XYZ file of C-alpha atoms in Angstrom:
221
model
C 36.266 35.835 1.024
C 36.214 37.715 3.578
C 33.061 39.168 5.387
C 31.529 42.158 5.148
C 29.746 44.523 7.967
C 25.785 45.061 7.202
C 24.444 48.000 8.468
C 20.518 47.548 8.375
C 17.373 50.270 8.827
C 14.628 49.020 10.903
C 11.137 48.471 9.579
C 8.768 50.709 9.413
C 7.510 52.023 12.867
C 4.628 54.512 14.049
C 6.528 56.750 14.783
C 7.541 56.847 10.620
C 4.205 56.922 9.762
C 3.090 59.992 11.936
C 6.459 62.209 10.577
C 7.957 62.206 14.389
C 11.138 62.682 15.157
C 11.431 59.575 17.758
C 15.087 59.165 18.587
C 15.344 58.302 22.229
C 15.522 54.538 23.246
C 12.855 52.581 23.399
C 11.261 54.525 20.417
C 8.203 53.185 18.916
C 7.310 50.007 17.954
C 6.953 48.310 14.393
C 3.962 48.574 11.962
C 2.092 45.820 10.332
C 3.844 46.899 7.552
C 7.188 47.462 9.555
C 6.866 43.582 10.302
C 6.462 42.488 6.879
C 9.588 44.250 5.967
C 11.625 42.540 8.366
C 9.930 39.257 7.575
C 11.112 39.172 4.187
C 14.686 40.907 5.120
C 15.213 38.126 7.580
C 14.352 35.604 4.706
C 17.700 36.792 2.895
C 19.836 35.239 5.100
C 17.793 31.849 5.885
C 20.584 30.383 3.547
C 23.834 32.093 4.740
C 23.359 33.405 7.969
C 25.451 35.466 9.737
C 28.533 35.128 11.576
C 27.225 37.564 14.072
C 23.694 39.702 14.551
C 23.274 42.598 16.527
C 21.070 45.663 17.016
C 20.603 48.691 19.368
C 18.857 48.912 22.363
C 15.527 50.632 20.669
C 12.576 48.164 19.890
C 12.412 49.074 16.226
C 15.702 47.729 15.951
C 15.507 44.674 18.265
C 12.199 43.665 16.419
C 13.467 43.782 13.301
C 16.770 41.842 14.120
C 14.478 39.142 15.812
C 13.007 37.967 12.837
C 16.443 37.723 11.508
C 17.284 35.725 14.794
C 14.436 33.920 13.774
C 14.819 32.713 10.344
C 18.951 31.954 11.119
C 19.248 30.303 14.674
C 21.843 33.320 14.853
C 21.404 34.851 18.655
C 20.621 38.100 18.990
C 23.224 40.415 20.520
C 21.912 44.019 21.559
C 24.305 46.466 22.175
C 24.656 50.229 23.691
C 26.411 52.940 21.058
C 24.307 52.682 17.995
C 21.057 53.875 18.367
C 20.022 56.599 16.867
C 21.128 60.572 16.329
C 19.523 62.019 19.698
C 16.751 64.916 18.177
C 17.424 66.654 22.189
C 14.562 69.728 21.938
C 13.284 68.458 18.681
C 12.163 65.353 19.869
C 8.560 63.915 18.962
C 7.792 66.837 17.150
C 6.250 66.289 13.828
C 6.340 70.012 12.112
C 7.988 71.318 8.946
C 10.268 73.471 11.345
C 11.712 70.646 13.751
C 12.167 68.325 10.596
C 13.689 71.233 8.475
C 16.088 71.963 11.558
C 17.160 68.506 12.069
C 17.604 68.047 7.994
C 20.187 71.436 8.121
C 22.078 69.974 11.193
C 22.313 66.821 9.251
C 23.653 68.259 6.194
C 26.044 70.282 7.943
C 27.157 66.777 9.542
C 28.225 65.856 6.083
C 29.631 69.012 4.782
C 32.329 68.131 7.326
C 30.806 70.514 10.264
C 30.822 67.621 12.970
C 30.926 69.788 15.809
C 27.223 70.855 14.931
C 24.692 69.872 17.244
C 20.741 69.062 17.268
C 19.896 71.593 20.479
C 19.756 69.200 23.695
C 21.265 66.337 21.136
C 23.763 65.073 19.607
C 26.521 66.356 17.250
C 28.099 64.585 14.321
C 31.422 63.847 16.875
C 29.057 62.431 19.291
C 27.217 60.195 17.169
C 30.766 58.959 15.838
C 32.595 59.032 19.341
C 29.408 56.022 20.575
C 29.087 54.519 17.168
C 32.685 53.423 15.727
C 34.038 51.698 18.368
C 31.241 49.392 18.747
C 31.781 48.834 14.879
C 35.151 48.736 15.845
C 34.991 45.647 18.142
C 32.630 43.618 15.791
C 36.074 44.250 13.043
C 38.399 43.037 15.187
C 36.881 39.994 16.819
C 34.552 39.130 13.615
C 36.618 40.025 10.519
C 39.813 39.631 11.045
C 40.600 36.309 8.261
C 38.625 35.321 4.832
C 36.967 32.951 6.270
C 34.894 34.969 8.463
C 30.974 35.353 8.075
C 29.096 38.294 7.827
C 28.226 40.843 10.802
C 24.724 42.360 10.777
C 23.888 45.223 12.312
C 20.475 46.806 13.111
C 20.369 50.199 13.329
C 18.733 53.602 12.538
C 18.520 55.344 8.876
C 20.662 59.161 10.499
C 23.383 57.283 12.121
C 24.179 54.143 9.584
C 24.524 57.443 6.837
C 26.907 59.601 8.928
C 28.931 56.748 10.193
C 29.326 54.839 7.058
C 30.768 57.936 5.150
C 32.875 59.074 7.453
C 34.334 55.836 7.641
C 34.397 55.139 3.839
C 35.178 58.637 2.665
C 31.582 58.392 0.719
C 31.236 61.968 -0.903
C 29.059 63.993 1.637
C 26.206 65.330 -0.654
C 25.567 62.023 -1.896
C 25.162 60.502 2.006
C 23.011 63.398 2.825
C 20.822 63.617 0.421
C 20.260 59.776 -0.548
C 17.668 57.899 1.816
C 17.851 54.466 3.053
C 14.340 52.759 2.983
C 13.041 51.263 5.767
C 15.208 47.606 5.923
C 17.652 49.088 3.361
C 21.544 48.228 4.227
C 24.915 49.509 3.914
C 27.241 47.317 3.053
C 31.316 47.751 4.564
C 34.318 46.065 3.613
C 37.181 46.049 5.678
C 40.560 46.673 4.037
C 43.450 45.402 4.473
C 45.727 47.417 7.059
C 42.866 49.271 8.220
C 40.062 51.629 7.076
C 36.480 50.566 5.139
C 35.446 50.611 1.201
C 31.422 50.943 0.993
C 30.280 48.172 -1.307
C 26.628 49.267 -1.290
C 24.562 52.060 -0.261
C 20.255 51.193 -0.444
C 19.873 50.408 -4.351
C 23.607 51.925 -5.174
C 26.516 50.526 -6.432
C 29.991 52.726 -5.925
C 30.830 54.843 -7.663
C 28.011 56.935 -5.403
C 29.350 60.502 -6.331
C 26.852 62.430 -8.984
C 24.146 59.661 -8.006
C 20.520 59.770 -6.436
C 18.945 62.576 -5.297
C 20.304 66.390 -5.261
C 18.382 67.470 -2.183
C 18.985 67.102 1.629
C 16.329 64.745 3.391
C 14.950 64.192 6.803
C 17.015 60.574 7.540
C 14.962 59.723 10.322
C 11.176 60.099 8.768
């Protein structure tokens, strides 16, 4: 069978707790709790671990793919391109008005405006222009025959949603307004010939469209 890309939140970090929007690398650190969740994560694939395990450059990530590293033997490979949606001028604020912006930039991002941008941050096309081919590479060198192993990627809640339904064709009010948990995945297929088929999303199964919640979030908090 052949493997499948993971796409995995970080744990729980400070920056979570306190409602900030922390986006630029390193970021904050993990939480007590933070750790626990990527304890127990990393204790799903003590028995089949990866073919290959990588994360982005900001220490949430890297600390929660190093227990994985842990618990597998599998070494950890951290990589530029998929960090998280930049927040530019709304960055480390933690008020209604930044998160509310950020949240309508986002949704616009999946009603198919990609040229939108946070001010001073990213846009949708920016996010996907860093993000994809890094996903990209890990296709072509990792999943390429059925026997291949699994690729696991640690990421950041905002990007893992945009990228994953652009790439699958997920409907866009679902992505928006369904949040992934801190060390919830999304779960890729390749297809044959070319293109993805999103095998899970957090606690969904497909079909995704008409499921969850009806309401834009903040994907970062």
């Amino acid at each position: 069978m052949m493997g499948k890309l993971i796409l995995v939140r970080h744990g729980q970090t400070k920056a979570n707790v306190a409602k900030m929007l922390d986006t630029a690398p390193p970021g904050a650190e993990l939480t007590e709790l933070g750790h626990q969740q990527a304890e127990r994560y990393a204790q799903t694939w003590v028995n089949r671990p990866p073919a290959v395990l990588a994360s982005s450059v900001a220490l949430r990530a890297k600390q929660t793919a190093g227990y994985i590293e842990r618990a597998t033997s599998v070494p950890l490979l951290v990589v530029d391109g998929i960090h998280e949606t930049f927040a530019g001028d709304l960055e480390d604020r933690d008020d209604p008005d930044a998160h509310r912006e950020f949240t309508e930039v986002f949704r616009r991002w999946h009603d198919g405006d990609l040229a939108a941008a946070v001010p001073g941050g990213d846009s949708g096309q920016s996010v996907l222009e860093r993000y994809v081919p890094v996903l990209d590479g890990f296709r072509s060198q990792y999943l390429g025959d059925d026997t291949a192993g699994d690729v696991v990627v640690v990421s950041h809640g905002a990007a893992i949603r945009l990228v994953a339904a652009v790439l699958t064709g997920v409907d866009g009010t679902f992505a928006a307004d369904n949040h992934l948990d801190n060390t919830d995945t999304v779960e890729l297929l390749p297809l044959p010939g070319g293109g993805w088929a999103c095998a899970k999303w957090g606690t969904f199964l497909p079909p995704f469209e008409g499921k969850g919640s009806d309401e834009a979030d903040n994907p970062i908090s």
